[in-house]
Amino acid sequence: MILDVDTGTDDAIAIMLAALHPDIELVGVTTVAGNASLAHTTENSLRVLDHIGHEVPVFAGAAGALVPSTAVSDQSERSRRIHGDLLDLPAARSTAQPRRAAEFLIDSFPEGGDVVLVPTGPLTNIATALTLDPGLAARIPRLVLMGGSHVRAN
C-alpha cells in the first residue's frame, strides 16, 4: 500500500493503522499540502512513523493546488484550524526522501504490480504523476479514495 496524505490528525491515524496492521505492507507515504502546508504534512508523517518505530520512506509532493482557487484556499485555512499545523509529537528524527512524490508514484506501479494506492488528501500528487506519465492510470491495480467536498473541508 502507498498512502498519499496531507497529514493532520486524521491521516496520522491512517498512517499508524496501515503501518501497524500485520496484513499490510506500507511501501511508502507521499505527502501533499492540504490540511496543512507541505512542510508540515511531511514533518507530521515523519513524526508519526518515528513515534511508532516504523521505517517507511516518505516522499514530499505538491505544495499547492495545480489550479489555485480562492475557495480551496479558504477551505484549506479552515482545515488548518481544525487539524493544526504540527502534531504534538517529538520532532522527526528521520527525513524525507530526495525524490519527489510524483516520481515515486510513477516508479511504484510497474505493469502487473499489486500495490494499492490510498489517497486521503488532495489528489495533486496523483494528478502530477498522471501528467508526467499518462500510462500510469492503467498500471494502478486498485485505488481506494476518501471522498471530500467541493464546498466544505472534508
mmCIF file of C-alpha atoms in Angstrom:
data_model
loop_
_atom_site.group_PDB
_atom_site.id
_atom_site.type_symbol
_atom_site.label_atom_id
_atom_site.label_comp_id
_atom_site.label_asym_id
_atom_site.label_seq_id
_atom_site.Cartn_x
_atom_site.Cartn_y
_atom_site.Cartn_z
ATOM 1 C CA MET A 1 0.000 0.000 0.000
ATOM 2 C CA ILE A 2 1.026 3.565 -0.665
ATOM 3 C CA LEU A 3 -0.679 6.282 1.352
ATOM 4 C CA ASP A 4 -0.893 9.736 -0.256
ATOM 5 C CA VAL A 5 -1.678 12.038 2.654
ATOM 6 C CA ASP A 6 -1.988 15.593 3.921
ATOM 7 C CA THR A 7 -1.173 14.519 7.435
ATOM 8 C CA GLY A 8 -3.025 16.224 10.200
ATOM 9 C CA THR A 9 -4.716 14.303 12.979
ATOM 10 C CA ASP A 10 -6.873 12.089 10.741
ATOM 11 C CA ASP A 11 -4.112 10.950 8.401
ATOM 12 C CA ALA A 12 -1.839 10.316 11.382
ATOM 13 C CA ILE A 13 -4.317 7.614 12.396
ATOM 14 C CA ALA A 14 -4.372 6.214 8.847
ATOM 15 C CA ILE A 15 -0.570 6.004 8.790
ATOM 16 C CA MET A 16 -0.467 4.232 12.149
ATOM 17 C CA LEU A 17 -3.176 1.745 11.167
ATOM 18 C CA ALA A 18 -1.534 0.913 7.837
ATOM 19 C CA ALA A 19 1.990 0.684 9.236
ATOM 20 C CA LEU A 20 0.998 -1.454 12.209
ATOM 21 C CA HIS A 21 -1.510 -3.768 10.502
ATOM 22 C CA PRO A 22 0.017 -7.244 10.173
ATOM 23 C CA ASP A 23 -1.545 -7.847 6.740
ATOM 24 C CA ILE A 24 -0.451 -4.568 5.128
ATOM 25 C CA GLU A 25 2.959 -3.723 3.749
ATOM 26 C CA LEU A 26 3.173 0.067 3.723
ATOM 27 C CA VAL A 27 5.772 0.639 0.992
ATOM 28 C CA GLY A 28 5.687 4.423 1.049
ATOM 29 C CA VAL A 29 3.973 7.595 2.145
ATOM 30 C CA THR A 30 3.634 10.573 -0.170
ATOM 31 C CA THR A 31 2.697 13.951 1.258
ATOM 32 C CA VAL A 32 0.758 16.849 -0.203
ATOM 33 C CA ALA A 33 -0.349 20.258 1.018
ATOM 34 C CA GLY A 34 -3.935 20.185 2.239
ATOM 35 C CA ASN A 35 -4.818 20.086 5.913
ATOM 36 C CA ALA A 36 -1.526 21.902 6.472
ATOM 37 C CA SER A 37 1.419 23.100 4.393
ATOM 38 C CA LEU A 38 3.624 20.580 2.612
ATOM 39 C CA ALA A 39 6.407 21.166 5.139
ATOM 40 C CA HIS A 40 4.034 20.378 7.991
ATOM 41 C CA THR A 41 2.317 17.380 6.363
ATOM 42 C CA THR A 42 5.723 15.882 5.590
ATOM 43 C CA GLU A 43 7.048 16.547 9.097
ATOM 44 C CA ASN A 44 3.853 15.143 10.610
ATOM 45 C CA SER A 45 4.122 11.952 8.560
ATOM 46 C CA LEU A 46 7.736 11.501 9.627
ATOM 47 C CA ARG A 47 6.838 12.187 13.271
ATOM 48 C CA VAL A 48 4.121 9.541 13.248
ATOM 49 C CA LEU A 49 6.360 6.886 11.699
ATOM 50 C CA ASP A 50 9.212 7.722 14.085
ATOM 51 C CA HIS A 51 6.806 7.605 17.038
ATOM 52 C CA ILE A 52 5.607 4.093 16.195
ATOM 53 C CA GLY A 53 9.103 2.931 15.261
ATOM 54 C CA HIS A 54 8.456 2.107 11.591
ATOM 55 C CA GLU A 55 10.893 2.956 8.821
ATOM 56 C CA VAL A 56 8.740 3.748 5.814
ATOM 57 C CA PRO A 57 10.039 6.093 3.110
ATOM 58 C CA VAL A 58 8.265 9.451 2.938
ATOM 59 C CA PHE A 59 8.230 11.486 -0.278
ATOM 60 C CA ALA A 60 7.210 15.141 -0.290
ATOM 61 C CA GLY A 61 4.959 16.159 -3.133
ATOM 62 C CA ALA A 62 2.851 19.089 -4.229
ATOM 63 C CA ALA A 63 2.993 22.279 -2.177
ATOM 64 C CA GLY A 64 -0.274 23.592 -3.596
ATOM 65 C CA ALA A 65 -3.115 23.022 -5.999
ATOM 66 C CA LEU A 66 -2.452 22.694 -9.723
ATOM 67 C CA VAL A 67 -5.068 25.383 -10.321
ATOM 68 C CA PRO A 68 -5.206 27.863 -7.431
ATOM 69 C CA SER A 69 -8.693 28.741 -6.227
ATOM 70 C CA THR A 70 -9.955 31.127 -3.572
ATOM 71 C CA ALA A 71 -12.481 28.513 -2.450
ATOM 72 C CA VAL A 72 -9.718 25.931 -1.980
ATOM 73 C CA SER A 73 -7.558 28.431 -0.095
ATOM 74 C CA ASP A 74 -10.422 29.292 2.262
ATOM 75 C CA GLN A 75 -11.180 25.586 2.687
ATOM 76 C CA SER A 76 -7.537 24.818 3.456
ATOM 77 C CA GLU A 77 -7.421 27.555 6.082
ATOM 78 C CA ARG A 78 -10.466 26.035 7.819
ATOM 79 C CA SER A 79 -8.774 22.611 7.707
ATOM 80 C CA ARG A 80 -5.619 24.053 9.285
ATOM 81 C CA ARG A 81 -7.654 25.473 12.164
ATOM 82 C CA ILE A 82 -9.209 22.036 12.740
ATOM 83 C CA HIS A 83 -6.096 19.877 12.247
ATOM 84 C CA GLY A 84 -3.417 22.324 13.357
ATOM 85 C CA ASP A 85 -0.028 22.583 11.729
ATOM 86 C CA LEU A 86 2.267 20.209 13.598
ATOM 87 C CA LEU A 87 1.241 17.147 15.577
ATOM 88 C CA ASP A 88 2.080 17.134 19.268
ATOM 89 C CA LEU A 89 4.809 14.517 18.853
ATOM 90 C CA PRO A 90 8.594 14.852 19.119
ATOM 91 C CA ALA A 91 10.285 16.361 16.069
ATOM 92 C CA ALA A 92 11.090 13.817 13.389
ATOM 93 C CA ARG A 93 14.457 12.072 13.521
ATOM 94 C CA SER A 94 14.021 10.646 10.039
ATOM 95 C CA THR A 95 13.979 12.714 6.867
ATOM 96 C CA ALA A 96 12.011 12.693 3.660
ATOM 97 C CA GLN A 97 13.462 11.012 0.610
ATOM 98 C CA PRO A 98 15.129 13.230 -2.007
ATOM 99 C CA ARG A 99 12.818 12.050 -4.816
ATOM 100 C CA ARG A 100 9.519 13.822 -5.315
ATOM 101 C CA ALA A 101 6.216 12.090 -4.652
ATOM 102 C CA ALA A 102 5.107 12.041 -8.314
ATOM 103 C CA GLU A 103 8.331 10.289 -9.372
ATOM 104 C CA PHE A 104 7.945 7.721 -6.596
ATOM 105 C CA LEU A 105 4.339 7.063 -7.627
ATOM 106 C CA ILE A 106 5.292 6.541 -11.271
ATOM 107 C CA ASP A 107 8.043 4.079 -10.339
ATOM 108 C CA SER A 108 5.894 2.226 -7.778
ATOM 109 C CA PHE A 109 3.379 0.901 -10.283
ATOM 110 C CA PRO A 110 5.075 -1.386 -12.791
ATOM 111 C CA GLU A 111 2.924 -3.355 -15.219
ATOM 112 C CA GLY A 112 1.304 -6.232 -13.317
ATOM 113 C CA GLY A 113 2.040 -4.853 -9.837
ATOM 114 C CA ASP A 114 -0.275 -5.263 -6.884
ATOM 115 C CA VAL A 115 0.281 -2.080 -4.855
ATOM 116 C CA VAL A 116 -2.895 -0.343 -3.684
ATOM 117 C CA LEU A 117 -2.914 3.461 -3.811
ATOM 118 C CA VAL A 118 -4.828 5.154 -0.982
ATOM 119 C CA PRO A 119 -5.061 8.946 -1.284
ATOM 120 C CA THR A 120 -6.719 10.666 1.677
ATOM 121 C CA GLY A 121 -6.000 14.292 0.821
ATOM 122 C CA PRO A 122 -5.887 16.498 -2.261
ATOM 123 C CA LEU A 123 -5.133 14.487 -5.407
ATOM 124 C CA THR A 124 -2.400 16.831 -6.636
ATOM 125 C CA ASN A 125 0.442 14.290 -6.413
ATOM 126 C CA ILE A 126 -1.575 11.792 -8.413
ATOM 127 C CA ALA A 127 -2.550 14.415 -10.994
ATOM 128 C CA THR A 128 1.102 15.415 -11.326
ATOM 129 C CA ALA A 129 2.194 11.795 -11.764
ATOM 130 C CA LEU A 130 -0.525 11.215 -14.377
ATOM 131 C CA THR A 131 0.556 14.337 -16.242
ATOM 132 C CA LEU A 132 4.153 13.112 -16.317
ATOM 133 C CA ASP A 133 3.156 9.532 -17.216
ATOM 134 C CA PRO A 134 -0.367 9.213 -18.678
ATOM 135 C CA GLY A 135 0.059 5.411 -18.828
ATOM 136 C CA LEU A 136 0.234 5.280 -15.027
ATOM 137 C CA ALA A 137 -3.565 5.103 -14.698
ATOM 138 C CA ALA A 138 -3.643 1.714 -16.441
ATOM 139 C CA ARG A 139 -0.903 0.346 -14.140
ATOM 140 C CA ILE A 140 -2.595 1.188 -10.811
ATOM 141 C CA PRO A 141 -4.475 -2.021 -9.983
ATOM 142 C CA ARG A 142 -6.556 -0.555 -7.154
ATOM 143 C CA LEU A 143 -7.309 2.938 -5.888
ATOM 144 C CA VAL A 144 -9.147 3.447 -2.606
ATOM 145 C CA LEU A 145 -10.243 7.055 -2.391
ATOM 146 C CA MET A 146 -11.582 9.047 0.540
ATOM 147 C CA GLY A 147 -14.338 11.348 -0.666
ATOM 148 C CA GLY A 148 -14.236 15.012 0.120
ATOM 149 C CA SER A 149 -16.352 18.038 -0.505
ATOM 150 C CA HIS A 150 -16.488 20.800 -3.054
ATOM 151 C CA VAL A 151 -17.827 23.441 -0.676
ATOM 152 C CA ARG A 152 -16.630 22.395 2.784
ATOM 153 C CA ALA A 153 -13.436 20.810 4.054
ATOM 154 C CA ASN A 154 -13.756 17.017 4.325
#
